XYZ file of C-alpha atoms in Angstrom:
321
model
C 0.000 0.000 0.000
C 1.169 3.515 -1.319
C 1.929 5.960 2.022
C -0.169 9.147 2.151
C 1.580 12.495 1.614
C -0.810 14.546 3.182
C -3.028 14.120 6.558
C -6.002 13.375 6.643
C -8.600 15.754 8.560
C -12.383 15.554 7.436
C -13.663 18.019 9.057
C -16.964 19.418 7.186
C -18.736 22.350 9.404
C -17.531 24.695 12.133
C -19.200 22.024 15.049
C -16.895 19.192 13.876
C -13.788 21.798 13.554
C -14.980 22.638 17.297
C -15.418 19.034 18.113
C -11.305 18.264 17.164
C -10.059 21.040 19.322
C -12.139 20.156 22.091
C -10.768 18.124 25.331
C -12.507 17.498 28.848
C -11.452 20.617 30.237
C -12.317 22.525 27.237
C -15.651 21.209 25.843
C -17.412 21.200 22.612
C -19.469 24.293 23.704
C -16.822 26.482 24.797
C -14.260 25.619 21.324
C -17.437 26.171 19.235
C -17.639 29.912 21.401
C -14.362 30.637 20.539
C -14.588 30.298 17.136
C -17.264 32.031 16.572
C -15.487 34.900 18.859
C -12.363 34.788 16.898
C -14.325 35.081 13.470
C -16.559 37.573 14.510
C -13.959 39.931 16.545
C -10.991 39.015 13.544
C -9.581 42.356 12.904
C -9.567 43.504 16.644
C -7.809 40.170 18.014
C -4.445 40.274 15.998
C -1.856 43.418 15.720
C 1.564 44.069 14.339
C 4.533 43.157 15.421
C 7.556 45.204 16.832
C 9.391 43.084 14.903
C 7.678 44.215 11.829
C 9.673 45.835 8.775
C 7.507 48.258 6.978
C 10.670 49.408 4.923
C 10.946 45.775 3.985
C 7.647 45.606 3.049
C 7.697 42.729 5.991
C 4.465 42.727 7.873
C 4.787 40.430 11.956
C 1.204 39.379 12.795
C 0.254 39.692 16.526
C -2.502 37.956 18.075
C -0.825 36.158 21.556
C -2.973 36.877 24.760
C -6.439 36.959 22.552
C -9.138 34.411 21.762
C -7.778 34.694 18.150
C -4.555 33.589 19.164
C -5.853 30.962 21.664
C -7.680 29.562 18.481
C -4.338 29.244 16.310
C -2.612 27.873 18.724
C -5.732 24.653 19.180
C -5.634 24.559 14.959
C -1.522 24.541 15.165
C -1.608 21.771 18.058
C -4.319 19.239 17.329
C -5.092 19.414 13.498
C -1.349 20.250 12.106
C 1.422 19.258 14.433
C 0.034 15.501 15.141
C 0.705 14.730 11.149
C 4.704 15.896 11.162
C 5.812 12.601 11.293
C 4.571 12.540 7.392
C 6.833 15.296 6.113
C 9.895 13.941 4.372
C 13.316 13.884 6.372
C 14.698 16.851 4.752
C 12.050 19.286 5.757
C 13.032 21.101 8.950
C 11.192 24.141 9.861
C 7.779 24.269 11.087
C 8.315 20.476 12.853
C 8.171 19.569 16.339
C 11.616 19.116 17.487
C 13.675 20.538 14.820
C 15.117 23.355 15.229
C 17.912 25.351 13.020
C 21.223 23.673 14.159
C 19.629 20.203 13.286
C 18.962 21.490 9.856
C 22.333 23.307 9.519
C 24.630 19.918 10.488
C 21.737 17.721 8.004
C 23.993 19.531 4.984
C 27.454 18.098 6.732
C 27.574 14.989 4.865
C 29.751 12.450 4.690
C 32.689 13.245 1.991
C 34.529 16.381 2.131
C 35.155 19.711 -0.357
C 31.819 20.339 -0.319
C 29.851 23.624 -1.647
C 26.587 25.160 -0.155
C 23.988 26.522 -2.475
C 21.836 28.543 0.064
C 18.243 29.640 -1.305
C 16.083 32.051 -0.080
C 12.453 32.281 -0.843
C 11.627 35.920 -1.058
C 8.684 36.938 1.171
C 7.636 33.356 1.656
C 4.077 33.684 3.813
C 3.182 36.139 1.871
C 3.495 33.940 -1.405
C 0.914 31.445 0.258
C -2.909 32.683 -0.557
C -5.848 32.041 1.650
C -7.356 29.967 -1.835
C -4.140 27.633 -1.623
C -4.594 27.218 2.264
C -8.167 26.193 1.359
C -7.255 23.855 -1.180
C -4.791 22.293 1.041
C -7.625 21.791 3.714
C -10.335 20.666 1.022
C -7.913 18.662 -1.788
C -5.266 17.518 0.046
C -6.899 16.589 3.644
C -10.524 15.894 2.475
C -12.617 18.483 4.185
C -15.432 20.368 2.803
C -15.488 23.204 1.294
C -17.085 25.187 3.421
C -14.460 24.025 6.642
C -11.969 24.798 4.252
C -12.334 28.243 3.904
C -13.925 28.591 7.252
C -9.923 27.606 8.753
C -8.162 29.176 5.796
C -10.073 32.843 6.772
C -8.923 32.503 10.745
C -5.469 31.685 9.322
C -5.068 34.642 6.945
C -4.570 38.097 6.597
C -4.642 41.091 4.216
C -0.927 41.790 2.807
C 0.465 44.982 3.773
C -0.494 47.316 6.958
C -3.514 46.388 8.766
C -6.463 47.709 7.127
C -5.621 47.056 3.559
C -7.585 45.503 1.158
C -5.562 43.335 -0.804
C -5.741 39.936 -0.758
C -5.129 37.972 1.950
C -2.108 35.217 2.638
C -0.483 33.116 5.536
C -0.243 35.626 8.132
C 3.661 35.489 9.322
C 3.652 35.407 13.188
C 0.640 33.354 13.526
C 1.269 29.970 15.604
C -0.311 28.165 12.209
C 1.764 29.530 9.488
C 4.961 27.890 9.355
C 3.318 24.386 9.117
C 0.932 25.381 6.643
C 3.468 26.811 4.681
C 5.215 23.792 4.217
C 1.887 21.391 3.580
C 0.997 23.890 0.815
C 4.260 23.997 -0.822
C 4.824 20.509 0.026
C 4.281 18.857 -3.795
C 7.316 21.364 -4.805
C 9.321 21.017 -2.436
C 9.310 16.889 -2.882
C 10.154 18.023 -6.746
C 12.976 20.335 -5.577
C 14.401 17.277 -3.775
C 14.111 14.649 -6.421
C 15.548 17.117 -8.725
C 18.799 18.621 -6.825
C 19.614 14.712 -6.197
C 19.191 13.509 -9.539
C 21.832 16.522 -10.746
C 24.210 15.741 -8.014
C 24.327 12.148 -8.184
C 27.388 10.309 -6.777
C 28.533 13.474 -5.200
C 26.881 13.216 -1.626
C 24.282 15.383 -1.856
C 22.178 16.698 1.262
C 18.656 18.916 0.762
C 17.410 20.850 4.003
C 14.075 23.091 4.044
C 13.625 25.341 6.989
C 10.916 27.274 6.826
C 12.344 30.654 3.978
C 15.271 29.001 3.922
C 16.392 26.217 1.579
C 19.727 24.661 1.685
C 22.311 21.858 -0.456
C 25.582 20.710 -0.292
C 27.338 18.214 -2.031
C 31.043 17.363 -2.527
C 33.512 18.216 -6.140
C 31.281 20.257 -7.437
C 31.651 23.839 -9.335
C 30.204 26.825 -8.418
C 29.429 26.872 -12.215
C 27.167 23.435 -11.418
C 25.926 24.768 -8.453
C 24.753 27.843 -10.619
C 23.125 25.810 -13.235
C 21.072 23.808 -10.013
C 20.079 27.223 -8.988
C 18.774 28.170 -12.092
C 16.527 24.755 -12.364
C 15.377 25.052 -9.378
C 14.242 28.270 -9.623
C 12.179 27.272 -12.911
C 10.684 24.620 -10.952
C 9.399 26.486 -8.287
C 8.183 29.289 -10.840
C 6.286 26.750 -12.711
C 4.560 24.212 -10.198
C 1.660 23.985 -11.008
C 0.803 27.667 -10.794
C 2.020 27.617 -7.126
C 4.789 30.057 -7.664
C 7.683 30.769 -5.197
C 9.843 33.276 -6.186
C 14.090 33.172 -4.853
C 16.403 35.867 -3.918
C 18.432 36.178 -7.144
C 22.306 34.872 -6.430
C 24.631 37.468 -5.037
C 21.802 38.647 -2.774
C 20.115 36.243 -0.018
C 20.571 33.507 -2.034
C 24.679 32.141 -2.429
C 27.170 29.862 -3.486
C 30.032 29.287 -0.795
C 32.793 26.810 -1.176
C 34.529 25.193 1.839
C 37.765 27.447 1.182
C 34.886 30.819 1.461
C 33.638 29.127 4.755
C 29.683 27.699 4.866
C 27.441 29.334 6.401
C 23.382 29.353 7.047
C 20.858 29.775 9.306
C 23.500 31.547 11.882
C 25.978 28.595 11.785
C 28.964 27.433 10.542
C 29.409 24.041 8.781
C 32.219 22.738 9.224
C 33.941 19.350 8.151
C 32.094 17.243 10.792
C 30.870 19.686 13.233
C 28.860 23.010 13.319
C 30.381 25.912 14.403
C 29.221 29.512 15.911
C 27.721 32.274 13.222
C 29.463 35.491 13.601
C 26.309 37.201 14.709
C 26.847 35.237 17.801
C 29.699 35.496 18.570
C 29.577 38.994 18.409
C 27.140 38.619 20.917
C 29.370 36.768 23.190
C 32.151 39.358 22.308
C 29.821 42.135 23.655
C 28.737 40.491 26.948
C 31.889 39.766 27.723
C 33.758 43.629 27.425
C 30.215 44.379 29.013
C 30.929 42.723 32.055
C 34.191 44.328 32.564
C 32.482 47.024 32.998
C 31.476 48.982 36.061
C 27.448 47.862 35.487
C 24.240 47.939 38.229
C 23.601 44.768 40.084
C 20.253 44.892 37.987
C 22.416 45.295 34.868
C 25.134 42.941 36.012
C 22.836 40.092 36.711
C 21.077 40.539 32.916
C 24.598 40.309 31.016
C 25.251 37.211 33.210
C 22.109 35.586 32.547
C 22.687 36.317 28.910
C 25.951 35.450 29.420
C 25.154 31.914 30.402
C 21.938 31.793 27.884
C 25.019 31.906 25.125
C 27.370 29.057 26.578
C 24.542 27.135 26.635
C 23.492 27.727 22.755
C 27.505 27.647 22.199
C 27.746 23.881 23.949
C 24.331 22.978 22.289
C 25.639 23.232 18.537
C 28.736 22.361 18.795
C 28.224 19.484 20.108
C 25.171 18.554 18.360
């Protein structure tokens, strides 16, 4: 028997869709209040970000500490995150339990004189549209129609500021985004990896996905090759089946590094067989240090030392991971 790619959910009204998020201390009455709540109240419950970019044209949805977000967080938990056991072994981001530096060290391999081609998909979330998040809910998992778009509205936003009209996409910042991001994209990014493996045949190759950020190394090859991958991958993902991503051209977010240049993505370093620290952190670790030569506030001290601590940690964590 042929394994299922995607989950199946079957949920057909709002009451069933109450029913799955339900539990004995939150009954069917009280998840069915909350939705309605959330739907009704939508624009009111969710805020941006302070970590937004407006300059960038980068939008952080808000909604912790309100029914809305209490609502995503149910949807994240007990209809996405029970099915990540499904997604292939090279998808990272978005997945219980794997985090960045388990990504990063996937690309180590096992041969040596390898290259990193290091892909970024530009404004990711915001390539996702509510009607693919519905189709992913009605085609893929086998709900109705009407469930579909009832889940893909609570899980989307207008693009731009708040109070736009445009159309609406995977909000980024909501607790349900990064999964569905890589359940609709899924079908391309299974592609992607069939196709980077067929090129690089007999040379070791490793794919990783994490969340925006896509990356594969392999051992002998050209930065000329590695070009050429870049360019067929980024005609694959143009032409999926209308489900366009669009990459960072090459020379901006999106690079070819050689072993002799030094590898590096998602803040770390790959080295032969280990990962090393980014420089971003160990700047960090440069600047706690001189600041605790300094002549600080107990208050003050006592941050720098938790922070301090909260680095050696991370530092012992990946590199020896």
């Amino acid at each position: 028997m042929r394994n299922r790619r995607y989950p199946k959910i079957f949920i057909r009204s709002k009451s069933e869709l109450a029913k799955r998020i339900s539990h004995n201390k939150f009954p069917h009455q009280e998840a069915l209040k909350l939705i309605n709540d959330a739907i009704q109240n939508f624009d009111n419950y969710w805020r941006h970000s302070k970590r937004s970019e407006p300059k960038k044209d980068k939008y952080v949805r808000d909604a912790k500490g309100t029914p809305l977000g209490l609502l995503l967080n149910k949807i994240d938990a007990m209809l996405l995150s029970p099915h990540d056991k499904m997604l292939p072994n090279f998808i990272f981001g978005g997945i219980k339990g794997m985090n960045h530096a388990m990504a990063a060290k996937h690309l180590l391999g096992h041969k040596r004189r390898r290259t990193l081609l290091k892909l970024d998909i530009k404004h990711f979330f915001e390539q996702i549209s509510e009607d693919r998040v519905a189709q992913f809910f009605h085609k893929k998992c086998n709900c109705s129609k009407k469930a579909a778009r009832l889940i893909s509205r609570i899980c989307c936003v207008p693009l731009g500021p708040k109070g736009s009209n445009n159309k609406k996409t995977i909000a980024r910042g909501f607790a349900t985004s990064p999964r569905l991001a890589v359940w609709c994209n899924l079908d391309a990014f299974i592609k992607l990896d069939r196709l980077a493996k067929k090129y690089l045949k007999g040379k070791d190759p490793r794919i990783m996905i994490y969340v925006d950020d896509i990356g594969i190394t392999a051992t002998h090859v050209t930065p000329a090759e590695m070009e050429y991958l870049y360019k067929e991958i980024d005609q694959l993902l143009k032409s999926d089946q209308n489900q366009i991503l669009e990459l960072h051209p090459l020379g901006e977010k999106s690079k070819i590094l050689s072993h002799e240049q030094g590898m590096r993505i998602l803040g770390v370093e790959l080295r032969r067989n280990t990962l090393a620290l980014g420089g971003k952190t160990k700047s960090k670790i440069e600047t706690v240090k001189n600041k605790l030569k300094k002549n600080l506030q107990p208050k003050e001290r006592d941050r720098y030392k938790q922070k301090r601590t909260a680095l050696a940690y991370y530092k012992n964590y990946v590199v020896n991971l």
